[in-house]
Tab-separated table of C-alpha atoms and ligand atoms in Angstrom:
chain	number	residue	atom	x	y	z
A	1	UNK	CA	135.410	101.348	59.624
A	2	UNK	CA	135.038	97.707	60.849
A	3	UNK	CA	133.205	97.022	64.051
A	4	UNK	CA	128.964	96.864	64.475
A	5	UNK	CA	127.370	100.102	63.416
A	6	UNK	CA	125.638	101.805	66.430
A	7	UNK	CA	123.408	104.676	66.369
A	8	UNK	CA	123.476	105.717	70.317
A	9	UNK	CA	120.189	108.091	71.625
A	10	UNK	CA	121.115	109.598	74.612
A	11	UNK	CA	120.709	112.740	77.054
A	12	UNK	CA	123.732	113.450	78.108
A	13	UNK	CA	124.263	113.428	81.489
A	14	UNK	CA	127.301	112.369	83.131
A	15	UNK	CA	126.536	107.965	82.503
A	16	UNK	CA	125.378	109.268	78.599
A	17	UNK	CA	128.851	110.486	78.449
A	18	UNK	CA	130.739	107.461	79.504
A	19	UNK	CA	129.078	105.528	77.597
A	20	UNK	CA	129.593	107.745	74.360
A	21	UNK	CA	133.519	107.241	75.385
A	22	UNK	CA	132.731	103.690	75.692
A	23	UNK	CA	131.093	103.419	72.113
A	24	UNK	CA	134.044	105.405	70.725
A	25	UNK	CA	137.000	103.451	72.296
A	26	UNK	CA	135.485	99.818	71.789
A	27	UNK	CA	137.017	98.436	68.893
A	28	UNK	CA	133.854	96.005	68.302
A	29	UNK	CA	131.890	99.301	67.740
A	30	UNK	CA	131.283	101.231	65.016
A	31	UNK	CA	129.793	104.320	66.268
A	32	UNK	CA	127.164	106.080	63.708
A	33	UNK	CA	126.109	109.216	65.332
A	34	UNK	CA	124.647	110.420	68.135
A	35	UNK	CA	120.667	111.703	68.798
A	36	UNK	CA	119.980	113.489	71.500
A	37	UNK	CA	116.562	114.164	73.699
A	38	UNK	CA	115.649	115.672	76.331
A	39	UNK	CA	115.534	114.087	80.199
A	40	UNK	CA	118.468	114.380	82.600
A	41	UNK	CA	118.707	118.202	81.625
A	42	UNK	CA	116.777	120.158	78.741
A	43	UNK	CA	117.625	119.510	74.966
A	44	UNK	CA	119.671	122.169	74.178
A	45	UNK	CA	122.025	121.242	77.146
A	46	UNK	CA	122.010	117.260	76.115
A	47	UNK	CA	122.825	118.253	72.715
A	48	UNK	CA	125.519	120.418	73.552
A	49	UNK	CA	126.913	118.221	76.224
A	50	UNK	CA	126.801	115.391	73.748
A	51	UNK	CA	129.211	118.172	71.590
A	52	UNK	CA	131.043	118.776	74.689
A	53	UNK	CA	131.923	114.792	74.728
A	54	UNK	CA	132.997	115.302	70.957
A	55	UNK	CA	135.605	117.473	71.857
A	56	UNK	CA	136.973	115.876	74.435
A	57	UNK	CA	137.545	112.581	72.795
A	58	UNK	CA	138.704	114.116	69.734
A	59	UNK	CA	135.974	113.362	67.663
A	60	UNK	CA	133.450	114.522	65.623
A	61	UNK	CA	130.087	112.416	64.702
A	62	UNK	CA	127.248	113.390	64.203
A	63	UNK	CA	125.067	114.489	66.440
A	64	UNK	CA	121.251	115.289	66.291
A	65	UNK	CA	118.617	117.136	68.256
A	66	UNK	CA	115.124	115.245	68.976
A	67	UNK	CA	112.312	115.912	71.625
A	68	UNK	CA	112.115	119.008	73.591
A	69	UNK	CA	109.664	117.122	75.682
A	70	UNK	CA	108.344	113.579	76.558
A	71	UNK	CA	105.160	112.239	73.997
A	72	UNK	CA	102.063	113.436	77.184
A	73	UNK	CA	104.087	113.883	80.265
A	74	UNK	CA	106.126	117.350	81.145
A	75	UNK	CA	109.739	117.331	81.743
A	76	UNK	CA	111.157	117.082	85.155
A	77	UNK	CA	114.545	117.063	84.434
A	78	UNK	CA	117.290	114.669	86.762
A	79	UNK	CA	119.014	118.355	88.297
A	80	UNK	CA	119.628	116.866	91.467
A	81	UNK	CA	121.528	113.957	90.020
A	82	UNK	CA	122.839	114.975	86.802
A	83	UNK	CA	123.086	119.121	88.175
A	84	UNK	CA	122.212	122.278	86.299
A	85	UNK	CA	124.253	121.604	83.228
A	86	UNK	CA	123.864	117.547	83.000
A	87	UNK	CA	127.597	116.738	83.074
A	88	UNK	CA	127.579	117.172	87.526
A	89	UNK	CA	129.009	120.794	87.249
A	90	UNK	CA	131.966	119.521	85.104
A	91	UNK	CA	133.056	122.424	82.595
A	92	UNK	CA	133.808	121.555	79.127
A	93	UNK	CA	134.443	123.480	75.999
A	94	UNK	CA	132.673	123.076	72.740
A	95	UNK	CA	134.046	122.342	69.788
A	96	UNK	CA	134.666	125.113	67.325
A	97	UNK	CA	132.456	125.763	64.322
A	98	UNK	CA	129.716	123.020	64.536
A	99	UNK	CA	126.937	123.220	62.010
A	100	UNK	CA	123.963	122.114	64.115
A	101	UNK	CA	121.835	119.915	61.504
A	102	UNK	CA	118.245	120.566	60.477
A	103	UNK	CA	117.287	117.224	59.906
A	104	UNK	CA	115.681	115.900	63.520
A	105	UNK	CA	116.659	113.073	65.070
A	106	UNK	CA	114.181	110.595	63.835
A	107	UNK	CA	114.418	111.229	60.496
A	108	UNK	CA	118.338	110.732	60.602
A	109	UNK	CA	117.732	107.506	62.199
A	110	UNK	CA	115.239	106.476	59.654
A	111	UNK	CA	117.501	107.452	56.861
A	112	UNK	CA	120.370	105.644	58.460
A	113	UNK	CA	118.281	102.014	59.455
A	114	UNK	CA	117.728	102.189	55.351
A	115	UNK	CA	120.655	102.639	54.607
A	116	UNK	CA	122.039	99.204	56.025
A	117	UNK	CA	118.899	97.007	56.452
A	118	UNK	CA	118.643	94.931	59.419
A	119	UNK	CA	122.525	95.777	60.696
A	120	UNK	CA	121.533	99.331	62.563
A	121	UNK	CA	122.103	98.450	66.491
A	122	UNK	CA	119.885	100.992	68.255
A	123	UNK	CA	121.372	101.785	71.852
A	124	UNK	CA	118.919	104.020	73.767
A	125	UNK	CA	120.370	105.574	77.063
A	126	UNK	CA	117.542	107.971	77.633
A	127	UNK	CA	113.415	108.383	77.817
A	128	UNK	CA	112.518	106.804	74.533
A	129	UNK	CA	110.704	109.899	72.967
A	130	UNK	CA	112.882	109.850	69.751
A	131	UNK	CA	112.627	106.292	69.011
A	132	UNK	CA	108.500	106.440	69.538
A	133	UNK	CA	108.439	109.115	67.763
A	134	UNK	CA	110.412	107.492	64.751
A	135	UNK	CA	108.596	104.337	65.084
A	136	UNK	CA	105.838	106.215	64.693
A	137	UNK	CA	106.194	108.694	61.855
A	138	UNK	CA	108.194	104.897	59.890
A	139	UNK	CA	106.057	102.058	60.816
A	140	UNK	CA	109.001	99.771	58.966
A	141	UNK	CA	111.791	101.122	60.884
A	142	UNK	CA	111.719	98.154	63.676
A	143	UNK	CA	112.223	95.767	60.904
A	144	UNK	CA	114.965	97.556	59.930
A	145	UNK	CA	117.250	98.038	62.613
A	146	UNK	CA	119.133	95.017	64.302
A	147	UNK	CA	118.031	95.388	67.305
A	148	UNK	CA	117.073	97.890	69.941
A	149	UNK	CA	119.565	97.668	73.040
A	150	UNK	CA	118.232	100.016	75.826
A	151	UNK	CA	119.393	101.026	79.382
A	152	UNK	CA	116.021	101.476	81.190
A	153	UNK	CA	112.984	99.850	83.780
A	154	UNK	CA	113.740	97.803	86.192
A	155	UNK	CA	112.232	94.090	87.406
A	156	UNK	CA	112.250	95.366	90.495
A	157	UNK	CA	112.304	98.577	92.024
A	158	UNK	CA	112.717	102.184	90.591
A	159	UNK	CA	115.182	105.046	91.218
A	160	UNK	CA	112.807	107.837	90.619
A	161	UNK	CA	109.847	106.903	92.627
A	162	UNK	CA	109.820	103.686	94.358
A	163	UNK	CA	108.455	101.878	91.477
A	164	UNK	CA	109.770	103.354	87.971
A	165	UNK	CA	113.399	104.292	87.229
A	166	UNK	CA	113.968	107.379	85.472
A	167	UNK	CA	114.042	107.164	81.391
A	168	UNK	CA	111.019	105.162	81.833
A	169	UNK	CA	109.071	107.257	84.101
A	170	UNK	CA	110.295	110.353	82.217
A	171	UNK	CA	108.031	109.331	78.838
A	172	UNK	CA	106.257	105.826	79.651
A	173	UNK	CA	104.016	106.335	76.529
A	174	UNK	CA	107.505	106.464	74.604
A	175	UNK	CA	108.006	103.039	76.325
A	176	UNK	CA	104.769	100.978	75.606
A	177	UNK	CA	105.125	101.873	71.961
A	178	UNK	CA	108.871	100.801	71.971
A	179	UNK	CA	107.760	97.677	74.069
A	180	UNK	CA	105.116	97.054	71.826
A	181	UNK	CA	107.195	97.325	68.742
A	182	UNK	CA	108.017	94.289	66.950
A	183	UNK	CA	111.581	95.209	67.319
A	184	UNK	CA	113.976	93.087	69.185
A	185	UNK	CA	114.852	94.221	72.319
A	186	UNK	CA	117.098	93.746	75.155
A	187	UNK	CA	116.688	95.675	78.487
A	188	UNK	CA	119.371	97.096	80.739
A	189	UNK	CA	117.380	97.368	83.557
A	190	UNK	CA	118.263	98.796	87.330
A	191	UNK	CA	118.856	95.533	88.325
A	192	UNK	CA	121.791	94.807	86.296
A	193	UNK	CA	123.152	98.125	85.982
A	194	UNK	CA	123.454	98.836	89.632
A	195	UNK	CA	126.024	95.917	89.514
A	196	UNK	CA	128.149	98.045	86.786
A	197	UNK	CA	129.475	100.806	89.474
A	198	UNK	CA	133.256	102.356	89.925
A	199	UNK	CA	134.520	102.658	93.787
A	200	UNK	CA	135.569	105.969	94.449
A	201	UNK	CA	138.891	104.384	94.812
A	202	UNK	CA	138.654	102.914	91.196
A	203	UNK	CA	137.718	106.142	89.918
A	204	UNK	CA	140.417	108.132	91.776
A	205	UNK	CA	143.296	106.037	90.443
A	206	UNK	CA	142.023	107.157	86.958
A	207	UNK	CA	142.199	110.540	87.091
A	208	UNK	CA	145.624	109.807	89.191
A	209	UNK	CA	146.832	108.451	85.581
A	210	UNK	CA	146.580	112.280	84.023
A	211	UNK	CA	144.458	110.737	81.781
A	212	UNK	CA	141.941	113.514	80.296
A	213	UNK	CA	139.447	111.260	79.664
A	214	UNK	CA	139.661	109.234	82.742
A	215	UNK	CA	139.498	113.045	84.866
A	216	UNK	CA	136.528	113.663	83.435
A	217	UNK	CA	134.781	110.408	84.927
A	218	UNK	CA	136.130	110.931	88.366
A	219	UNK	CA	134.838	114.826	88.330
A	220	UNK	CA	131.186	113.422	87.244
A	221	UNK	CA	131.915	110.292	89.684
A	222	UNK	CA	132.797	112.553	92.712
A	223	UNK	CA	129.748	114.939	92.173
A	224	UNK	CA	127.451	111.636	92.010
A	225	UNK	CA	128.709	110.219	94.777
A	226	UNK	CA	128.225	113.538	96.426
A	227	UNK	CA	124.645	112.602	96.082
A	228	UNK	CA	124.182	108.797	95.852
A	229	UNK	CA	127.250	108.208	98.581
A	230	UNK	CA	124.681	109.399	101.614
A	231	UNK	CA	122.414	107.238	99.936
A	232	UNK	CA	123.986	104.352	100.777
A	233	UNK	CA	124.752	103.314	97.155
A	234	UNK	CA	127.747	101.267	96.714
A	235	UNK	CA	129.006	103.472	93.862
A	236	UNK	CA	128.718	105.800	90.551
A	237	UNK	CA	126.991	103.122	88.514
A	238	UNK	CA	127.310	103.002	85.035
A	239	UNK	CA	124.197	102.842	83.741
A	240	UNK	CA	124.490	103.986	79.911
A	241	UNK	CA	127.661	101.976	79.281
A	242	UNK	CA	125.188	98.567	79.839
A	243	UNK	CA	123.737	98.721	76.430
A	244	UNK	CA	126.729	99.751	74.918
A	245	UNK	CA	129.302	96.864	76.564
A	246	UNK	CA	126.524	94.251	76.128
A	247	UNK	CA	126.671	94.862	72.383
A	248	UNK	CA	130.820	94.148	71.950
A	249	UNK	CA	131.053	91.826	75.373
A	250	UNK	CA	127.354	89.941	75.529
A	251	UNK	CA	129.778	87.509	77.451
A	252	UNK	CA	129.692	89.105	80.408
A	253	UNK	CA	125.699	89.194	81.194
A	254	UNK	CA	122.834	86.832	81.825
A	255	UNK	CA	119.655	87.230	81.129
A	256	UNK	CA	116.438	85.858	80.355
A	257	UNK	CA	113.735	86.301	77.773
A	258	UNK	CA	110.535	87.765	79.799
A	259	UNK	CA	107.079	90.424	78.771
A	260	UNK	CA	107.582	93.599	79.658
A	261	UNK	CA	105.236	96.468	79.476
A	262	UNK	CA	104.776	99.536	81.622
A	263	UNK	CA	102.312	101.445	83.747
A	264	UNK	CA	101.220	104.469	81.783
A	265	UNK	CA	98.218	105.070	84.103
A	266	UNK	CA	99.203	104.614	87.485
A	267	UNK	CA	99.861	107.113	89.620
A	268	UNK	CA	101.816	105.220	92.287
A	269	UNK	CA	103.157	102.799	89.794
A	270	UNK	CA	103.542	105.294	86.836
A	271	UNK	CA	106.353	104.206	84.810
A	272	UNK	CA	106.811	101.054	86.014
A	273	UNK	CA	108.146	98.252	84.074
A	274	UNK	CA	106.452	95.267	85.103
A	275	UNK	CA	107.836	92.298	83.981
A	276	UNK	CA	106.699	88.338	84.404
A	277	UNK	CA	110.347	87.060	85.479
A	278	UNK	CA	109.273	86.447	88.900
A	279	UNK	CA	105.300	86.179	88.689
A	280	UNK	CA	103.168	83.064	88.671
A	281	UNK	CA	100.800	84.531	85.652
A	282	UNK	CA	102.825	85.129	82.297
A	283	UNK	CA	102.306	87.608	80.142
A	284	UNK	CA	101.105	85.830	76.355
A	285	UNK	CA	104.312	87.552	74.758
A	286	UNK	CA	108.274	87.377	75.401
A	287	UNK	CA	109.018	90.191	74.281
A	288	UNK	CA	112.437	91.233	75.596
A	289	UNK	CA	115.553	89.859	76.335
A	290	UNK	CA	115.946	91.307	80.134
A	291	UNK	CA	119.808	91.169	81.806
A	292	UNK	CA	120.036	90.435	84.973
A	293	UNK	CA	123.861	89.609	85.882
A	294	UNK	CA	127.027	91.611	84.869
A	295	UNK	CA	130.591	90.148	85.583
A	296	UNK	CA	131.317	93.826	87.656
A	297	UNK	CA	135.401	93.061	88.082
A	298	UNK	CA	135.690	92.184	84.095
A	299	UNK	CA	133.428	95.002	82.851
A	300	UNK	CA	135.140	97.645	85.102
A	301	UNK	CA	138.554	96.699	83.749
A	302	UNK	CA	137.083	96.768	79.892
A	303	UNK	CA	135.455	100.502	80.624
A	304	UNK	CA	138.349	101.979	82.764
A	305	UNK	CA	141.112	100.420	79.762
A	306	UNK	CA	138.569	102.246	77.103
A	307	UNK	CA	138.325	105.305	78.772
A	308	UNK	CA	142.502	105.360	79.864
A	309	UNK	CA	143.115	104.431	75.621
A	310	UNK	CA	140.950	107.927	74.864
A	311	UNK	CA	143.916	110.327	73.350
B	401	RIB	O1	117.885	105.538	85.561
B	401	RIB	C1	119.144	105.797	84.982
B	401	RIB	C2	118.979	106.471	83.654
B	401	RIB	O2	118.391	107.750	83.849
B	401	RIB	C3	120.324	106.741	82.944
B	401	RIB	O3	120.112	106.698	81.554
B	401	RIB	C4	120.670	108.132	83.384
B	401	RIB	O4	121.469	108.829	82.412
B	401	RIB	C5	119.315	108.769	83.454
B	401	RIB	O5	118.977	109.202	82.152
B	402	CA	CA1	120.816	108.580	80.195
């Protein structure tokens, strides 16, 4: 297949999912397989979600099982934004007859970076725990892979305590060692994908298409909204399709090079990125490529044409 070969770790959850649809659809991408990890909802439900989102796109790649739980912390799964099952209440069928591998998630990846040295584009949509864990166990894997694209931190505030945003808070120690890698990285933070967000409106006149595909993002959109629309948030942002659309459109962001590292002490600050973008005092290292501007009205119209094209 032609396109850039992705390997996407995610734990799908309702913006995992789009994003997956995203990979698929994008003609730029070549979509490897999927890991999965624990975070919005327990492993066993990302992983079978992540089938879930096989089926209904008609495909079938591979799809691992990582962590069960974050490198120190304990879990505290996202239930009151992702819900019970991780996909907002949305029922979907599994696929018949999958054979569940018994190689974990890490070692796939490893075998996979190998396999095509220094072309693997990493896209991580979820707490890091598989990657550390990977970078870990094969020192040489960040020299392998192409890059590491992540949706994650924030320069400014969080979305899980007023200082961290979720995937980081949810393993931080995954975080400082993928920070601290070597590898290069680019950062999705909050403050970019908070820009990437469907209307209700926008989302309505999907589903209003009959499209299968574009049903399922209004169900998860409508649920989210149920939540985040009290909040005062402007919409169901896309969070997890970041990574994934700066890979094939890097067009539509800016960004800046910047250090990054996170609080893995704290207890206020736990989790938080802290980055030098906006500070006086540097950090000695640039370590990651952080985005900070999407063109909204362009990427909407790529994602919503991707996810309408999904037969
Ligand atoms: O903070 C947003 C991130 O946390 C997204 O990856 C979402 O899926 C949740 O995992
Ligand atoms: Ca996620």
């Amino acid at each position: 297949m032609s396109g850039i070969p992705v390997w996407m770790d995610c734990d799908t959850g309702m913006d995992d999912a789009v994003a997956i649809m995203l990979a698929h659809a994008l003609s730029e991408i070549n979509l490897i397989a999927v890991s999965t990890v624990c975070g919005n909802a327990e492993l066993d439900k990302t992983y079978w979600n992540t089938q879930r989102i096989n089926r209904l796109i008609n495909a079938d790649y591979p799809v691992y099982r990582g962590a069960e739980k974050p490198l120190m912390k304990p879990l505290a799964p996202a239930v009151n934004v992702h819900g019970e099952n991780g996909l907002g209440g949305v029922e979907l069928p599994l696929p018949e007859d999958v054979i569940v591998p018994d190689v974990p998630a890490w070692d796939a990846l490893y075998a996979c970076a190998r396999s095509m040295p220094g072309e693997l584009r990493l896209v991580a949509t979820a707490p890091m725990t598989n990657i550390a864990t990977a970078f870990i166990r094969y020192p040489d894997l960040p020299g392998l892979l192409h890059s590491v694209t992540f949706m994650g931190g924030s320069a400014g505030s969080g979305n899980v305590t007023p200082a961290a945003e979720f995937n980081f808070y949810t393993d931080p120690e995954a975080a400082q060692i993928v920070l601290q890698s070597g590898a290069k990285l680019v950062m999705c933070g909050l403050d970019v994908t908070n820009q990437a967000y469907y209307s209700m409106e926008q989302l309505e006149s999907m589903a209003a298409t009959g499209s299968r595909a574009g049903t399922f993002v209004r169900d998860c959109g409508r649920y989210a909204w149920s939540v985040f629309g009290k909040l005062g948030m402007a919409g169901f942002s896309m969070h997890d399709s970041c990574p994934v659309m700066y890979l094939a459109h890097p067009e539509l962001f800016e960004g800046k090079m910047a250090g990054v590292a996170v609080e893995t002490r704290g207890t206020v600050t736990n989790g938080k990125s802290v980055t030098d973008l906006y500070s006086d005092k540097q950090f000695p290292f640039k370590n990651v490529l952080v985005l900070l501007k999407v063109d909204r009205d362009r990427f909407i119209s790529i994602l919503t044409d991707c996810v309408l094209g999904i037969r």
